[in-house]
Amino acid sequence: QKEEPFVGVNIGTDVSSLLSPSDLVSFLKLQKITHIRLYDADAQILRALAKTDIQVIVGVPNNQLLAVGSSNATAASWVGRNVAAYYPETLITAIAVGDEVLTTVPTSVPLLVPAMESLYSALVAANLHDVVKISSPSSASIVLDPFPPSQAYFNQSFTPVLTQMLQFLSKTQSPLMMNLYPYYVYMENKGVVPLENTLFKPLTPSKEMVDPNTLLHYTNVLDAMIDSVYFSMKNLNVTDVVVLVSETGWPSKGDSSLEPSATVDNADSFNSNLIKHIFERGGTPLHPEITSSAYIYELFNEDLRSNPVSEANWGLFYGNTTPVYLLHVSGSGSFLANDTTNRTYCISADGIDTKTLQTALDWACGPGRANCSEIQPGERCYQPNNVKNHASYAFDSYYQMEGKSSVSCDFKGVAMITTTDPSTSYLLIP
């Protein structure tokens, strides 16, 4: 591995209030996000990323595969328009060719590897083949019998195309992109896979999963999924291709009867512990020397997605950049400034009527026992003298006092968590 393992984010765009490209890039920089994956090659976003250090994977959407895979000229035009036009000002590091093509668009499967090869030829012609890798994200369902990992193998109906693809990845030193979701493993194996194993929680030795053939001990489901891919590749005599986790994550909300494990606490645990796990660089039991990088699905809740409920609730943030929950990633560097250990505050939400805010303010300063002395007449934070500012002060006092737990910043829906210090918006009187 030439570079250190990293955690990136996927950016879906089914969001009703999506940030402008320039605001999106400012937000990525604020959150110290260094790697992103787009599902297309949005020209405005790629332009906005110029001269930043943010590395980006661009995507060939499934509906463009047939054209790219059946014509070298179309592939060359695609690379010219979507990669060469921006590089090196914009750090495009890879092209994801389609998404879960093998399992979702069977008609395009015969053209998948030809599309990858045509795009590679175009990169060679543009002298970009050493800096831009090509792969195609696959669903975990292409691996059969994934546990124990040593018994795993690729679905044989995909063997011809996977053999070709892996030879291509080996030749071009590109990773195998895999979308791996311990959440679905847990949902499909309730009662068999303990929840703590999917959330990277510390386990007693008796709770560790043991592969009886290798005697390797697995403390979390994601490592087992990654190793099942390595064993499946080994069955096809490929041992020099690294797994890149192109999607993983956990929904923060779901249908309460159908998806009870889709909760804020579980999503927080999964993503916080995932980040720590990757930054600890421990690899997997089979390959302790290789730590797979991973892209969290996803940056924003895609509120325009249809059912199930969880489909719209995979984001770390709402479309307006308010955190859905606050990650616990202290000690993992500066990645994702949205962290309970430092800068988070509770303020009054926009668009709430004064009477409702006043009721919440009265509760915070009364039964809630927030420290409201500074917003009394003549005190330091009395100005500006309006309910919204006073409520923000009181809400934040209560939120800090309660240990910054997400439930302590609700006040019946009139408050929200922010990473912007509200005191900077007050006119402080010395």
CSV table of C-alpha atoms in Angstrom, one decimal:
chain,number,residue,atom,x,y,z
A,1,GLN,CA,0.0,0.0,0.0
A,2,LYS,CA,1.5,3.3,-1.1
A,3,GLU,CA,-0.7,5.5,1.0
A,4,GLU,CA,-2.0,5.4,4.6
A,5,PRO,CA,-5.5,4.0,5.0
A,6,PHE,CA,-8.3,6.6,5.1
A,7,VAL,CA,-12.0,7.0,5.7
A,8,GLY,CA,-13.9,8.9,3.0
A,9,VAL,CA,-17.6,9.6,2.4
A,10,ASN,CA,-20.1,8.9,-0.4
A,11,ILE,CA,-22.1,11.9,-1.5
A,12,GLY,CA,-25.5,11.1,-2.8
A,13,THR,CA,-27.6,13.9,-4.2
A,14,ASP,CA,-31.3,12.9,-3.6
A,15,VAL,CA,-31.4,15.7,-1.1
A,16,SER,CA,-34.1,18.4,-1.2
A,17,SER,CA,-31.8,21.2,0.0
A,18,LEU,CA,-28.5,20.2,-1.4
A,19,LEU,CA,-25.7,22.7,-0.8
A,20,SER,CA,-24.2,24.6,-3.8
A,21,PRO,CA,-21.0,23.0,-5.1
A,22,SER,CA,-18.9,25.8,-3.5
A,23,ASP,CA,-20.7,25.5,-0.1
A,24,LEU,CA,-20.3,21.8,-0.3
A,25,VAL,CA,-16.6,22.0,-0.7
A,26,SER,CA,-16.3,24.6,2.1
A,27,PHE,CA,-18.3,22.2,4.3
A,28,LEU,CA,-16.0,19.2,3.4
A,29,LYS,CA,-12.9,21.4,4.3
A,30,LEU,CA,-14.5,22.4,7.6
A,31,GLN,CA,-15.2,18.8,8.5
A,32,LYS,CA,-11.6,17.8,7.5
A,33,ILE,CA,-13.0,15.3,4.9
A,34,THR,CA,-10.2,14.4,2.5
A,35,HIS,CA,-11.7,11.6,0.4
A,36,ILE,CA,-15.1,11.6,-1.3
A,37,ARG,CA,-16.9,9.4,-3.8
A,38,LEU,CA,-19.4,10.8,-6.3
A,39,TYR,CA,-21.9,8.6,-8.2
A,40,ASP,CA,-21.4,10.6,-11.4
A,41,ALA,CA,-18.9,13.2,-12.5
A,42,ASP,CA,-20.7,16.4,-11.7
A,43,ALA,CA,-18.9,19.2,-13.5
A,44,GLN,CA,-19.7,21.9,-11.0
A,45,ILE,CA,-18.6,19.9,-8.0
A,46,LEU,CA,-15.4,18.9,-9.8
A,47,ARG,CA,-14.7,22.5,-10.6
A,48,ALA,CA,-15.3,23.6,-7.0
A,49,LEU,CA,-12.8,20.9,-5.8
A,50,ALA,CA,-10.0,22.5,-7.8
A,51,LYS,CA,-6.9,23.4,-5.8
A,52,THR,CA,-8.2,21.6,-2.7
A,53,ASP,CA,-6.5,18.5,-1.3
A,54,ILE,CA,-9.7,16.6,-1.4
A,55,GLN,CA,-9.4,13.3,-3.4
A,56,VAL,CA,-12.4,12.2,-5.4
A,57,ILE,CA,-13.7,9.1,-7.0
A,58,VAL,CA,-15.9,9.8,-10.0
A,59,GLY,CA,-18.5,7.4,-11.3
A,60,VAL,CA,-19.8,6.2,-14.6
A,61,PRO,CA,-23.5,5.8,-13.9
A,62,ASN,CA,-25.0,2.4,-14.9
A,63,ASN,CA,-27.1,4.0,-17.6
A,64,GLN,CA,-23.9,5.1,-19.4
A,65,LEU,CA,-22.2,1.7,-19.3
A,66,LEU,CA,-23.5,0.4,-22.6
A,67,ALA,CA,-22.2,3.4,-24.5
A,68,VAL,CA,-18.8,3.5,-22.8
A,69,GLY,CA,-18.3,-0.3,-23.1
A,70,SER,CA,-19.2,-0.6,-26.7
A,71,SER,CA,-17.1,2.3,-28.1
A,72,ASN,CA,-13.5,3.2,-27.5
A,73,ALA,CA,-14.2,6.7,-28.8
A,74,THR,CA,-17.1,7.2,-26.3
A,75,ALA,CA,-14.8,6.0,-23.5
A,76,ALA,CA,-12.0,8.4,-24.6
A,77,SER,CA,-14.6,11.2,-24.8
A,78,TRP,CA,-15.8,10.3,-21.3
A,79,VAL,CA,-12.3,10.5,-19.8
A,80,GLY,CA,-11.5,13.7,-21.6
A,81,ARG,CA,-14.7,15.4,-20.4
A,82,ASN,CA,-14.8,14.1,-16.9
A,83,VAL,CA,-11.2,13.4,-15.8
A,84,ALA,CA,-8.6,15.0,-18.0
A,85,ALA,CA,-10.5,18.3,-18.1
A,86,TYR,CA,-10.0,18.7,-14.3
A,87,TYR,CA,-6.8,16.9,-13.4
A,88,PRO,CA,-4.4,17.8,-11.7
A,89,GLU,CA,-6.2,20.9,-10.2
A,90,THR,CA,-8.9,18.5,-9.0
A,91,LEU,CA,-7.4,15.3,-7.5
A,92,ILE,CA,-9.4,12.6,-9.2
A,93,THR,CA,-8.0,9.3,-7.9
A,94,ALA,CA,-10.3,6.7,-9.4
A,95,ILE,CA,-13.2,5.9,-11.7
A,96,ALA,CA,-15.9,3.7,-10.3
A,97,VAL,CA,-17.4,2.0,-13.4
A,98,GLY,CA,-21.1,1.4,-12.6
A,99,ASP,CA,-22.4,0.4,-9.2
A,100,GLU,CA,-23.3,-3.2,-8.3
A,101,VAL,CA,-23.7,-4.0,-12.0
A,102,LEU,CA,-23.3,-7.8,-11.5
A,103,THR,CA,-26.3,-8.0,-9.2
A,104,THR,CA,-28.6,-5.1,-10.5
A,105,VAL,CA,-28.1,-4.7,-14.2
A,106,PRO,CA,-27.5,-8.1,-15.7
A,107,THR,CA,-27.9,-6.8,-19.3
A,108,SER,CA,-24.8,-4.6,-18.8
A,109,VAL,CA,-22.6,-7.4,-17.4
A,110,PRO,CA,-21.0,-8.4,-20.7
A,111,LEU,CA,-19.8,-4.8,-21.3
A,112,LEU,CA,-18.5,-4.1,-17.8
A,113,VAL,CA,-14.9,-5.2,-18.3
A,114,PRO,CA,-14.7,-3.9,-21.9
A,115,ALA,CA,-15.9,-0.5,-20.4
A,116,MET,CA,-13.1,-0.7,-17.8
A,117,GLU,CA,-10.5,-1.6,-20.4
A,118,SER,CA,-11.6,1.2,-22.8
A,119,LEU,CA,-11.5,3.8,-20.0
A,120,TYR,CA,-8.0,2.5,-19.1
A,121,SER,CA,-6.8,2.9,-22.7
A,122,ALA,CA,-8.1,6.5,-22.6
A,123,LEU,CA,-6.2,7.2,-19.4
A,124,VAL,CA,-3.1,5.7,-20.9
A,125,ALA,CA,-3.5,8.1,-23.9
A,126,ALA,CA,-3.9,11.0,-21.5
A,127,ASN,CA,-0.9,9.8,-19.4
A,128,LEU,CA,-3.2,9.5,-16.3
A,129,HIS,CA,-3.2,5.7,-15.9
A,130,ASP,CA,-0.7,5.8,-13.0
A,131,VAL,CA,-2.7,8.3,-10.9
A,132,VAL,CA,-6.3,7.4,-11.7
A,133,LYS,CA,-7.3,3.8,-10.9
A,134,ILE,CA,-10.3,2.0,-12.4
A,135,SER,CA,-12.6,-0.4,-10.6
A,136,SER,CA,-16.3,-1.3,-10.3
A,137,PRO,CA,-18.1,-1.5,-6.9
A,138,SER,CA,-19.8,-4.8,-6.2
A,139,SER,CA,-22.4,-5.9,-3.7
A,140,ALA,CA,-21.4,-8.2,-0.9
A,141,SER,CA,-24.0,-10.7,-2.3
A,142,ILE,CA,-21.5,-11.8,-5.0
A,143,VAL,CA,-19.8,-13.7,-2.2
A,144,LEU,CA,-21.5,-16.9,-1.2
A,145,ASP,CA,-21.0,-18.6,2.2
A,146,PRO,CA,-19.2,-15.6,3.6
A,147,PHE,CA,-18.7,-17.1,7.1
A,148,PRO,CA,-16.4,-18.7,8.0
A,149,PRO,CA,-14.4,-16.5,5.5
A,150,SER,CA,-12.1,-19.5,4.5
A,151,GLN,CA,-15.1,-21.2,3.0
A,152,ALA,CA,-16.3,-18.2,1.0
A,153,TYR,CA,-16.4,-18.1,-2.8
A,154,PHE,CA,-17.8,-15.9,-5.5
A,155,ASN,CA,-21.2,-16.8,-7.0
A,156,GLN,CA,-20.1,-19.1,-9.9
A,157,SER,CA,-22.5,-17.5,-12.4
A,158,PHE,CA,-20.2,-14.4,-12.1
A,159,THR,CA,-16.9,-16.3,-12.3
A,160,PRO,CA,-16.2,-15.6,-16.0
A,161,VAL,CA,-16.6,-11.8,-15.7
A,162,LEU,CA,-14.9,-11.7,-12.2
A,163,THR,CA,-11.9,-13.6,-13.5
A,164,GLN,CA,-11.5,-11.0,-16.3
A,165,MET,CA,-12.1,-8.1,-13.9
A,166,LEU,CA,-9.6,-9.3,-11.3
A,167,GLN,CA,-6.9,-9.9,-14.0
A,168,PHE,CA,-7.5,-6.3,-15.1
A,169,LEU,CA,-7.3,-5.0,-11.5
A,170,SER,CA,-4.1,-7.0,-10.9
A,171,LYS,CA,-2.5,-5.7,-14.1
A,172,THR,CA,-3.4,-2.0,-13.4
A,173,GLN,CA,-2.7,-2.3,-9.6
A,174,SER,CA,-6.3,-1.1,-8.9
A,175,PRO,CA,-8.4,-2.2,-5.9
A,176,LEU,CA,-11.5,-4.3,-5.9
A,177,MET,CA,-14.3,-2.0,-4.7
A,178,MET,CA,-16.8,-3.7,-2.5
A,179,ASN,CA,-20.0,-2.3,-0.9
A,180,LEU,CA,-20.0,-4.1,2.5
A,181,TYR,CA,-22.7,-3.5,5.1
A,182,PRO,CA,-22.6,-5.3,8.4
A,183,TYR,CA,-26.0,-3.8,9.0
A,184,TYR,CA,-27.6,-6.1,6.4
A,185,VAL,CA,-25.6,-9.1,7.8
A,186,TYR,CA,-27.1,-8.4,11.2
A,187,MET,CA,-30.6,-7.9,9.8
A,188,GLU,CA,-30.5,-11.2,7.8
A,189,ASN,CA,-29.0,-13.2,10.6
A,190,LYS,CA,-30.9,-12.1,13.7
A,191,GLY,CA,-30.2,-14.3,16.7
A,192,VAL,CA,-27.0,-15.7,15.0
A,193,VAL,CA,-24.8,-12.6,14.7
A,194,PRO,CA,-24.7,-10.5,17.9
A,195,LEU,CA,-25.3,-6.8,17.5
A,196,GLU,CA,-22.0,-5.9,19.3
A,197,ASN,CA,-20.0,-7.9,16.7
A,198,THR,CA,-21.4,-5.7,13.9
A,199,LEU,CA,-20.7,-2.4,15.8
A,200,PHE,CA,-17.0,-3.1,16.5
A,201,LYS,CA,-17.8,-3.2,20.3
A,202,PRO,CA,-15.1,-4.8,22.5
A,203,LEU,CA,-15.8,-8.5,22.9
A,204,THR,CA,-14.9,-11.1,25.4
A,205,PRO,CA,-12.9,-14.0,23.8
A,206,SER,CA,-16.0,-16.2,24.1
A,207,LYS,CA,-18.0,-13.8,21.8
A,208,GLU,CA,-15.3,-13.6,19.1
A,209,MET,CA,-16.1,-15.4,15.9
A,210,VAL,CA,-13.6,-18.2,15.1
A,211,ASP,CA,-12.9,-19.6,11.6
A,212,PRO,CA,-12.6,-23.3,12.3
A,213,ASN,CA,-10.4,-23.9,9.3
A,214,THR,CA,-7.8,-21.1,9.9
A,215,LEU,CA,-8.4,-20.6,13.7
A,216,LEU,CA,-8.4,-16.9,13.0
A,217,HIS,CA,-10.5,-14.9,15.5
A,218,TYR,CA,-12.8,-12.2,14.3
A,219,THR,CA,-13.9,-9.4,16.6
A,220,ASN,CA,-16.1,-7.6,14.1
A,221,VAL,CA,-18.3,-8.5,11.1
A,222,LEU,CA,-16.6,-6.0,8.6
A,223,ASP,CA,-13.2,-7.7,8.9
A,224,ALA,CA,-14.9,-11.1,8.3
A,225,MET,CA,-16.6,-9.7,5.2
A,226,ILE,CA,-13.3,-8.3,3.9
A,227,ASP,CA,-11.5,-11.6,4.4
A,228,SER,CA,-14.3,-13.5,2.7
A,229,VAL,CA,-13.6,-11.4,-0.3
A,230,TYR,CA,-9.8,-12.2,-0.1
A,231,PHE,CA,-10.5,-15.9,0.2
A,232,SER,CA,-12.9,-15.7,-2.8
A,233,MET,CA,-10.2,-14.0,-4.9
A,234,LYS,CA,-7.7,-16.6,-3.8
A,235,ASN,CA,-10.1,-19.3,-5.2
A,236,LEU,CA,-9.6,-17.6,-8.6
A,237,ASN,CA,-5.8,-17.5,-8.1
A,238,VAL,CA,-5.7,-13.8,-7.4
A,239,THR,CA,-3.7,-12.7,-4.4
A,240,ASP,CA,-2.3,-9.2,-5.3
A,241,VAL,CA,-5.5,-7.1,-5.4
A,242,VAL,CA,-6.5,-5.1,-2.3
A,243,VAL,CA,-10.1,-4.6,-1.1
A,244,LEU,CA,-11.4,-1.0,-1.0
A,245,VAL,CA,-14.6,-0.7,0.9
A,246,SER,CA,-16.5,1.7,-1.4
A,247,GLU,CA,-19.6,1.8,0.8
A,248,THR,CA,-20.4,0.9,4.4
A,249,GLY,CA,-22.5,2.5,7.1
A,250,TRP,CA,-25.5,2.2,9.3
A,251,PRO,CA,-28.9,3.9,9.1
A,252,SER,CA,-30.0,6.2,12.0
A,253,LYS,CA,-33.7,5.6,11.6
A,254,GLY,CA,-35.9,2.9,10.2
A,255,ASP,CA,-39.4,1.5,10.4
A,256,SER,CA,-39.7,0.7,14.1
A,257,SER,CA,-41.2,-2.7,13.5
A,258,LEU,CA,-39.2,-3.8,10.5
A,259,GLU,CA,-35.8,-2.2,11.3
A,260,PRO,CA,-35.5,-1.8,15.1
A,261,SER,CA,-31.7,-1.7,14.9
A,262,ALA,CA,-31.7,1.4,12.7
A,263,THR,CA,-31.1,3.9,15.6
A,264,VAL,CA,-29.0,7.0,16.2
A,265,ASP,CA,-27.0,5.2,18.9
A,266,ASN,CA,-26.2,2.2,16.6
A,267,ALA,CA,-25.3,4.4,13.7
A,268,ASP,CA,-23.1,6.5,15.9
A,269,SER,CA,-21.4,3.4,17.4
A,270,PHE,CA,-20.8,1.8,13.9
A,271,ASN,CA,-19.4,4.8,12.2
A,272,SER,CA,-17.4,6.1,15.2
A,273,ASN,CA,-15.8,2.7,15.8
A,274,LEU,CA,-15.3,2.1,12.0
A,275,ILE,CA,-13.2,5.3,11.9
A,276,LYS,CA,-11.1,4.3,14.9
A,277,HIS,CA,-10.7,0.8,13.6
A,278,ILE,CA,-9.3,2.0,10.3
A,279,PHE,CA,-7.1,4.6,11.8
A,280,GLU,CA,-5.6,2.0,14.2
A,281,ARG,CA,-4.3,0.3,11.0
A,282,GLY,CA,-4.6,-3.3,12.4
A,283,GLY,CA,-5.7,-4.9,9.0
A,284,THR,CA,-7.8,-8.0,9.2
A,285,PRO,CA,-7.0,-11.4,10.8
A,286,LEU,CA,-6.1,-12.8,7.4
A,287,HIS,CA,-4.1,-9.7,6.3
A,288,PRO,CA,-2.9,-7.8,9.3
A,289,GLU,CA,-0.5,-5.9,7.0
A,290,ILE,CA,-3.3,-4.5,4.8
A,291,THR,CA,-5.9,-2.1,6.3
A,292,SER,CA,-8.7,-1.4,3.8
A,293,SER,CA,-9.8,2.2,3.4
A,294,ALA,CA,-13.5,2.7,3.5
A,295,TYR,CA,-16.1,5.2,2.3
A,296,ILE,CA,-19.0,5.9,4.7
A,297,TYR,CA,-22.4,5.8,3.2
A,298,GLU,CA,-23.1,8.7,3.4
A,299,LEU,CA,-22.5,12.4,4.0
A,300,PHE,CA,-26.1,13.6,3.8
A,301,ASN,CA,-29.5,12.0,4.5
A,302,GLU,CA,-31.1,11.6,1.1
A,303,ASP,CA,-34.6,12.7,2.1
A,304,LEU,CA,-36.0,12.3,-1.4
A,305,ARG,CA,-35.5,8.5,-1.2
A,306,SER,CA,-38.5,6.3,-1.0
A,307,ASN,CA,-39.3,3.4,1.4
A,308,PRO,CA,-38.0,1.6,3.4
A,309,VAL,CA,-37.6,4.4,5.9
A,310,SER,CA,-33.9,3.6,6.4
A,311,GLU,CA,-33.2,4.5,2.7
A,312,ALA,CA,-33.5,8.2,3.6
A,313,ASN,CA,-31.5,8.0,6.8
A,314,TRP,CA,-27.9,6.8,6.2
A,315,GLY,CA,-26.4,10.3,6.4
A,316,LEU,CA,-24.0,11.7,9.0
A,317,PHE,CA,-25.7,15.1,8.4
A,318,TYR,CA,-29.0,16.5,7.2
A,319,GLY,CA,-28.9,18.4,3.9
A,320,ASN,CA,-28.6,21.7,5.8
A,321,THR,CA,-25.3,20.4,7.4
A,322,THR,CA,-26.8,19.9,10.9
A,323,PRO,CA,-25.3,16.7,12.3
A,324,VAL,CA,-27.8,13.8,12.5
A,325,TYR,CA,-25.8,12.6,15.5
A,326,LEU,CA,-22.3,13.4,16.9
A,327,LEU,CA,-19.5,11.0,16.2
A,328,HIS,CA,-17.2,9.9,19.0
A,329,VAL,CA,-13.9,9.8,17.2
A,330,SER,CA,-11.5,11.6,19.6
A,331,GLY,CA,-8.0,10.5,19.2
A,332,SER,CA,-8.5,9.7,15.5
A,333,GLY,CA,-6.9,12.9,14.2
A,334,SER,CA,-8.8,15.8,12.8
A,335,PHE,CA,-11.1,13.9,10.5
A,336,LEU,CA,-14.7,14.9,10.8
A,337,ALA,CA,-14.9,17.9,13.1
A,338,ASN,CA,-18.4,16.7,14.0
A,339,ASP,CA,-17.3,15.1,17.3
A,340,THR,CA,-18.8,15.2,20.8
A,341,THR,CA,-15.4,15.6,22.3
A,342,ASN,CA,-15.1,19.1,21.1
A,343,ARG,CA,-17.0,21.8,19.2
A,344,THR,CA,-20.8,21.1,19.4
A,345,TYR,CA,-23.5,23.4,20.6
A,346,CYS,CA,-27.3,23.5,20.9
A,347,ILE,CA,-29.2,26.5,19.5
A,348,SER,CA,-32.8,27.4,18.6
A,349,ALA,CA,-33.9,26.2,15.2
A,350,ASP,CA,-34.9,28.6,12.5
A,351,GLY,CA,-38.5,29.3,11.7
A,352,ILE,CA,-39.9,28.6,15.2
A,353,ASP,CA,-42.6,31.1,16.4
A,354,THR,CA,-41.7,33.2,19.4
A,355,LYS,CA,-44.4,31.8,21.7
A,356,THR,CA,-43.2,28.2,21.3
A,357,LEU,CA,-39.6,29.3,21.8
A,358,GLN,CA,-40.5,31.3,24.9
A,359,THR,CA,-42.2,28.1,26.4
A,360,ALA,CA,-39.0,26.1,25.8
A,361,LEU,CA,-36.8,28.9,27.2
A,362,ASP,CA,-38.9,29.1,30.3
A,363,TRP,CA,-38.6,25.3,30.8
A,364,ALA,CA,-34.8,25.4,30.2
A,365,CYS,CA,-34.3,28.2,32.8
A,366,GLY,CA,-36.8,26.8,35.2
A,367,PRO,CA,-37.3,23.0,35.6
A,368,GLY,CA,-34.3,22.3,33.3
A,369,ARG,CA,-32.0,24.3,35.7
A,370,ALA,CA,-29.9,25.7,32.8
A,371,ASN,CA,-27.6,28.6,33.9
A,372,CYS,CA,-29.5,31.6,32.6
A,373,SER,CA,-27.8,34.3,34.7
A,374,GLU,CA,-25.9,35.7,31.7
A,375,ILE,CA,-29.1,36.5,29.8
A,376,GLN,CA,-30.7,38.6,32.5
A,377,PRO,CA,-31.0,42.4,32.0
A,378,GLY,CA,-27.6,44.1,32.2
A,379,GLU,CA,-25.7,40.9,32.0
A,380,ARG,CA,-23.1,39.9,29.4
A,381,CYS,CA,-25.3,38.0,27.0
A,382,TYR,CA,-28.6,40.0,27.5
A,383,GLN,CA,-28.0,41.7,24.1
A,384,PRO,CA,-29.4,41.1,21.5
A,385,ASN,CA,-32.5,41.1,23.6
A,386,ASN,CA,-34.8,38.7,21.7
A,387,VAL,CA,-36.3,35.3,22.5
A,388,LYS,CA,-34.3,33.5,19.8
A,389,ASN,CA,-30.9,34.5,21.1
A,390,HIS,CA,-31.9,34.0,24.8
A,391,ALA,CA,-33.3,30.6,23.9
A,392,SER,CA,-30.1,29.6,22.1
A,393,TYR,CA,-28.1,30.5,25.2
A,394,ALA,CA,-30.3,28.6,27.5
A,395,PHE,CA,-30.6,25.6,25.3
A,396,ASP,CA,-26.8,25.4,25.0
A,397,SER,CA,-26.3,25.8,28.7
A,398,TYR,CA,-28.7,22.8,29.3
A,399,TYR,CA,-27.1,20.8,26.5
A,400,GLN,CA,-23.5,21.2,27.9
A,401,MET,CA,-24.8,20.5,31.4
A,402,GLU,CA,-26.3,17.2,30.2
A,403,GLY,CA,-23.0,16.0,28.6
A,404,LYS,CA,-23.9,17.0,25.0
A,405,SER,CA,-26.2,14.0,24.5
A,406,SER,CA,-28.3,14.4,21.4
A,407,VAL,CA,-31.6,13.9,23.3
A,408,SER,CA,-30.8,17.0,25.4
A,409,CYS,CA,-30.9,19.2,22.4
A,410,ASP,CA,-34.5,18.8,21.3
A,411,PHE,CA,-36.9,20.9,23.4
A,412,LYS,CA,-39.9,19.3,21.5
A,413,GLY,CA,-38.3,20.0,18.1
A,414,VAL,CA,-37.4,23.7,18.5
A,415,ALA,CA,-33.6,23.2,19.0
A,416,MET,CA,-30.8,21.8,16.8
A,417,ILE,CA,-27.2,20.8,17.2
A,418,THR,CA,-24.5,22.9,15.4
A,419,THR,CA,-20.8,23.0,15.1
A,420,THR,CA,-20.8,26.8,15.0
A,421,ASP,CA,-20.2,28.5,18.4
A,422,PRO,CA,-23.4,30.5,19.0
A,423,SER,CA,-21.5,33.0,21.3
A,424,THR,CA,-19.9,34.4,18.2
A,425,SER,CA,-23.3,35.6,17.0
A,426,TYR,CA,-24.0,37.5,20.3
A,427,LEU,CA,-23.0,41.1,20.9
A,428,LEU,CA,-20.9,40.6,24.0
A,429,ILE,CA,-20.9,43.5,26.3
A,430,PRO,CA,-17.7,43.7,28.3
